[in-house]
Structures are given as structure tokens and as C-alpha cells.
Coordinates of C-alpha atoms in Angstrom, one line a residue:
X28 CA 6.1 -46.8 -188.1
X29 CA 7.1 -43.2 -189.0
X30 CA 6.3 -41.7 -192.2
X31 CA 10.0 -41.3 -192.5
X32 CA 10.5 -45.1 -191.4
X33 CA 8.6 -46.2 -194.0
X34 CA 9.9 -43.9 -196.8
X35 CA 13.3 -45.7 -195.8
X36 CA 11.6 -49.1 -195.7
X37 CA 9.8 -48.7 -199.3
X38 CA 13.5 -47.7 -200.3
X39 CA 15.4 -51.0 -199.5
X40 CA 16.1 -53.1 -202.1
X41 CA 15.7 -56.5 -202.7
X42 CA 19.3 -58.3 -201.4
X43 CA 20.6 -60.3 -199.5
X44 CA 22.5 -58.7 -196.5
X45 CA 21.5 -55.3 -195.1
X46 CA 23.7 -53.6 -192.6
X47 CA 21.4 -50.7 -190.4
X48 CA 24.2 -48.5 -189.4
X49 CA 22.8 -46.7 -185.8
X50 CA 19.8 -49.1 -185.7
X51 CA 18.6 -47.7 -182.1
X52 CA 15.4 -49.8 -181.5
X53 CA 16.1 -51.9 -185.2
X54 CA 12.7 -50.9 -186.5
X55 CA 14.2 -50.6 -190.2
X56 CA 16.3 -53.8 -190.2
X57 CA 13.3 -55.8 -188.2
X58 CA 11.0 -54.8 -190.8
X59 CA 12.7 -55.3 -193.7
X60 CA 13.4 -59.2 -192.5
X61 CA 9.3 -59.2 -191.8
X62 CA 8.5 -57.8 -195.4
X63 CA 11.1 -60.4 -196.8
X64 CA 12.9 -57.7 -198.7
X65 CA 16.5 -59.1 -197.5
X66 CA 17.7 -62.1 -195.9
X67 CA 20.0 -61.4 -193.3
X68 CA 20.3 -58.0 -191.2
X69 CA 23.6 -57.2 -189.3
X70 CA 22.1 -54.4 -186.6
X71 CA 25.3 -52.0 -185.6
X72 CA 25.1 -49.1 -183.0
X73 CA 27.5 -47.6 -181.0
X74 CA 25.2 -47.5 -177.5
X75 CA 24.8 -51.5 -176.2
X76 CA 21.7 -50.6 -174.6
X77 CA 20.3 -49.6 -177.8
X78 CA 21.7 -52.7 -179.7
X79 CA 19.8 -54.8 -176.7
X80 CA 16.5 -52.6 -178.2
X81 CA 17.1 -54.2 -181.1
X82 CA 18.2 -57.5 -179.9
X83 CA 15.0 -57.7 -177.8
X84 CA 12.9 -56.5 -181.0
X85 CA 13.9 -59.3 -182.8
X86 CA 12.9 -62.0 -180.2
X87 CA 10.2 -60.7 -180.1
X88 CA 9.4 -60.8 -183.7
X89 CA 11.1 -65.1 -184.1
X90 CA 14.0 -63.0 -186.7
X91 CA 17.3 -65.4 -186.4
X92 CA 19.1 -64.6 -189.9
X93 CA 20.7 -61.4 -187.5
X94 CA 23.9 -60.3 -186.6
X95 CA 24.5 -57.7 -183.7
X96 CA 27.7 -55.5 -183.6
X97 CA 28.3 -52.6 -181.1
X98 CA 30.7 -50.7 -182.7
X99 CA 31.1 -46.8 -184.4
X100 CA 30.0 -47.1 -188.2
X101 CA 30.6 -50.1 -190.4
X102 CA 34.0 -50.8 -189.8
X103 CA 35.1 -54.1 -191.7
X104 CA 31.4 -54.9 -192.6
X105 CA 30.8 -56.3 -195.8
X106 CA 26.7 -55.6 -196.4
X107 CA 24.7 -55.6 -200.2
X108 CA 23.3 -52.3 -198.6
X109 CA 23.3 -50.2 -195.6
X110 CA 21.6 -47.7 -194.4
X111 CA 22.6 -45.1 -192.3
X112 CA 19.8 -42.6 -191.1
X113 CA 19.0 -40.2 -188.5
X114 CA 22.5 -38.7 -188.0
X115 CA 24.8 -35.7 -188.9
X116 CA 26.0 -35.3 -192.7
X117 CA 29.8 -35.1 -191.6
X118 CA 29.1 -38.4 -189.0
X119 CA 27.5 -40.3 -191.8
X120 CA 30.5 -39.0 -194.1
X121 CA 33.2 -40.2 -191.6
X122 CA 31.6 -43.3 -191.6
X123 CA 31.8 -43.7 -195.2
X124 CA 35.6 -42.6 -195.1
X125 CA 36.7 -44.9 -192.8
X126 CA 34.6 -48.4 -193.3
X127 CA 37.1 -51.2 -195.1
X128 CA 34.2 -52.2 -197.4
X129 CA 31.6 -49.8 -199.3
X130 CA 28.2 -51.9 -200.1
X131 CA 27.0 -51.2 -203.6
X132 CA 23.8 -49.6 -202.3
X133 CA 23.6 -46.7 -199.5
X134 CA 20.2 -45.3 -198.5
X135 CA 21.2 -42.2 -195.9
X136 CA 19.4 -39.8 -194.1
X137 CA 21.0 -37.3 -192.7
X138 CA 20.3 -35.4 -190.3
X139 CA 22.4 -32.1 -191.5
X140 CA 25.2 -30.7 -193.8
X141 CA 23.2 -32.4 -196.7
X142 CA 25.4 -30.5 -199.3
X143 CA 28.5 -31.6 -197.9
X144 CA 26.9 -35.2 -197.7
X145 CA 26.1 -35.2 -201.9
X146 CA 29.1 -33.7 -202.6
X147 CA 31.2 -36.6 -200.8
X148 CA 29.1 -39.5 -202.1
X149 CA 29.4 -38.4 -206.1
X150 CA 33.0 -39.9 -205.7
X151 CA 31.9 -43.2 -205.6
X152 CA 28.0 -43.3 -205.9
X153 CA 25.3 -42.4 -208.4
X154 CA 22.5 -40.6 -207.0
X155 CA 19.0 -42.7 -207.8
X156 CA 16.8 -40.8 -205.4
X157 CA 17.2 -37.6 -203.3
X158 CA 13.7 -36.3 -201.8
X159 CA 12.6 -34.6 -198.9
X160 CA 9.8 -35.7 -197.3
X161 CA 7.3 -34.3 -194.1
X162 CA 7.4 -36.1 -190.9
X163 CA 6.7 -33.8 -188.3
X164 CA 10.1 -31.9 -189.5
X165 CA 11.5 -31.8 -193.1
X166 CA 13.9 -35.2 -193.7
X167 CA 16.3 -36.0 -196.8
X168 CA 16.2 -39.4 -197.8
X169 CA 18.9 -40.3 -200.5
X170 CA 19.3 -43.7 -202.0
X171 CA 22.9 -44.7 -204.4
X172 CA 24.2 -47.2 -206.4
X173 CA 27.9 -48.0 -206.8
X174 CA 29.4 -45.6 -209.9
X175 CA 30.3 -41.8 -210.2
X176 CA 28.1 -38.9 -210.4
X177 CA 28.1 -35.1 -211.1
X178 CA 25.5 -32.5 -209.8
X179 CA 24.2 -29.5 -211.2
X180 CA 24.7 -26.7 -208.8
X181 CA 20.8 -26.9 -208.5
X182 CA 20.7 -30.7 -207.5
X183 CA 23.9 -29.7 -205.0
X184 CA 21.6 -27.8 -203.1
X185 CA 18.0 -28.7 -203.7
X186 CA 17.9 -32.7 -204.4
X187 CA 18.0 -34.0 -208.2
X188 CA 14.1 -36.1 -207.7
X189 CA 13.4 -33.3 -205.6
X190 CA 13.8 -31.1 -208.7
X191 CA 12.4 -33.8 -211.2
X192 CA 9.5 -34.9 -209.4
X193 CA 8.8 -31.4 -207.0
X194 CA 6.5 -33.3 -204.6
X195 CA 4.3 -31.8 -202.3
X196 CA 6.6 -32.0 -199.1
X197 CA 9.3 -30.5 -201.6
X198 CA 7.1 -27.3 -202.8
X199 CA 6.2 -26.8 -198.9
X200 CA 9.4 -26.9 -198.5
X201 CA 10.4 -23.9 -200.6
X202 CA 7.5 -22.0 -199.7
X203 CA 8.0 -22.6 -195.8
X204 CA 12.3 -21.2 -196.6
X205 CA 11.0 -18.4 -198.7
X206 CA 8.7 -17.5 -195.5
X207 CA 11.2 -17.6 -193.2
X208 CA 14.1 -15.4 -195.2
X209 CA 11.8 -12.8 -195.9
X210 CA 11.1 -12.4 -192.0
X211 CA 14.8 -13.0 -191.9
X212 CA 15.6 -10.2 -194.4
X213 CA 13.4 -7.7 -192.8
X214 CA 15.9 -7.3 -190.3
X215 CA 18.9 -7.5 -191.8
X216 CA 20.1 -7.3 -195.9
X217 CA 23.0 -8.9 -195.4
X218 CA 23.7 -10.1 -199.3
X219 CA 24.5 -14.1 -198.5
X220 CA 20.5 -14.0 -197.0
X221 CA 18.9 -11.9 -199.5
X222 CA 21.0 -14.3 -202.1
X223 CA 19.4 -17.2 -200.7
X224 CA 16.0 -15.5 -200.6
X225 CA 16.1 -15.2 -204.5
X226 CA 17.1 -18.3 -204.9
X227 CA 14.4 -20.2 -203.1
X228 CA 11.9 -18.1 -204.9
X229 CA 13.7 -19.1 -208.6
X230 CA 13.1 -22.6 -207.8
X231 CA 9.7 -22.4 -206.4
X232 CA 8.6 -20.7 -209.7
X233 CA 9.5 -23.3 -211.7
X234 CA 7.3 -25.1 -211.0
X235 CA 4.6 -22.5 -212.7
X236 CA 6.4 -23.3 -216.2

């Protein structure tokens, strides 16, 4: 596994049916049956071939408590938790907006259009973790649980445990973005750059209060 797979793994909580939403090869739901941290998966993707990946994972492995769909999204699937990772923001948004049932726990990680993807999710989920994490590239992992929430412009941008915590991958993070907008604005000083410049550099100096 990943880094990134396992982040997601470690992530899961205890229940009773997990939905993986664009399972590919099922590597999430697969090992979350193995480390008995749910009971039944339901593996969904749009591409057949790669719900056969999955299908073919799990024979392999002697997992029966499963349930393959090929559809686009959740649909009408009722699930304790889903999680929906390694796509766009706006996909995993439509998703969201159109399935008939929301489970009471989302873990996401999206791919993009992070922002767009907290500021959606506040309307009917609290925010329990947020972090980015290093896998080769730079990933946002976010897990939720049913309510309401409201973000700080800071947490908006930046990730409210990202903030809290500042891990490693997350101070890389900053110091990698402030790297590349200086470069950036070098060769131009177009405000909305320079803007974004400063603000990288506020929040990597907290971190030296």
C-alpha cells in the first residue's frame, strides 16, 4: 500500500457498511474487510473493468460480505461511511449533490478545487480532520461527521489540523508554495500572485511563535 492508502485506511472508522466510491483495484475497501474495521464493503466504479479489479481482489483475498455496483457516484446507496478519493473536488461535489442518501461519515480526497470541496461540505458536515500528507505529490485527506460547520478564512484555504497540528508534510508544503511564487513573482507582480506569496509566508511563520 501507498502512503496515501494507508493514511485513508488508518482513517476509516469502525462500522458497519463502507461504500468506496471509484474503488479502481478496491485496495481501500479489501483492506479494511482484512483489518476488520467494517463488515460489509459495497465497491462502486463507473469503469466495469475496474470493478472486475476489485471483484477479482476480493477472491483472491476469501472477502464475501461485498457488494459490486458499476454505476457514477453513490446514487441510492445507503453506507455508515464512504469514501471517495483520488478524484476532482467539483466530481466528488457532484457526487455528494446528487446521491439520495448521505452516510454520516465522508473521508474524501480530492484530487483538486479543495476550497470549493470544504466550502460545499460545511453545509452538512463537521470537519474532524483535514491534512495534507506526502506521497510522491502533495494529497488532502479530509474525514466528516454528520452536522454543520464554519471555517475561518485560514482553515478555507489551508486545512483546520493542518493549522492545528502543522505536520511536517504540511510545513514542506508552505515552504515548497513560497518557493515556487517567488520564482513566479520574479517575472511578473501581478497583485493576486504577490497576494498569495505573503500569505504563504504568514502562515509559515507561525509556526516560529
Amino acid at each position: 500500500m501507498t502512503k496515501r492508502q494507508r493514511e485513508l485506511l488508518n482513517l476509516i472508522p469502525q462500522c458497519n457498511i463502507l461504500c468506496d466510491v471509484g474503488c479502481d483495484h478496491g485496495i481501500i475497501g479489501t483492506q479494511a474487510l482484512v483489518q476488520h474495521k467494517v463488515n460489509q464493503v459495497v465497491f462502486v466504479d463507473i469503469s466495469a473493468p475496474s470493478l472486475d479489479k476489485a471483484r477479482i481482489l476480493c477472491n483472491k483475498l476469501g472477502l464475501d460480505k461485498t457488494t459490486f455496483i458499476c454505476q457514477d457516484g453513490l446514487g441510492n446507496i445507503e453506507c455508515d461511511c464512504a469514501v471517495i478519493a483520488g478524484m476532482g473536488g467539483l466530481e466528488i461535489i457532484n457526487i455528494l449533490s446528487t446521491a439520495s442518501h448521505l452516510p454520516p461519515t465522508l473521508l474524501l480526497q480530492p484530487m483538486r478545487d479543495v476550497i470549493d470541496v470544504r466550502q460545499y461540505v460545511c453545509n452538512n458536515y463537521r470537519i474532524m480532520v483535514d491534512r495534507i500528507i506526502y506521497d510522491k505529490k502533495y494529497y488532502n485527506i479530509i474525514l466528516l461527521t454528520s452536522g454543520t460547520d464554519t471555517l475561518s478564512r485560514d482553515e478555507l484555504l489551508y486545512g483546520r489540523t493542518n493549522l492545528s497540528d502543522r505536520s511536517e508534510d504540511f510545513v514542506k508544503y508552505l515552504h515548497n508554495e513560497i518557493r515556487k511564487y517567488k520564482i513566479i513573482t520574479k517575472q511578473t507582480n501581478k497583485k493576486e500572485l504577490v497576494d498569495k506569496l505573503i500569505d504563504y509566508e504568514r502562515v509559515y511563520q507561525q509556526g516560529d511563535k
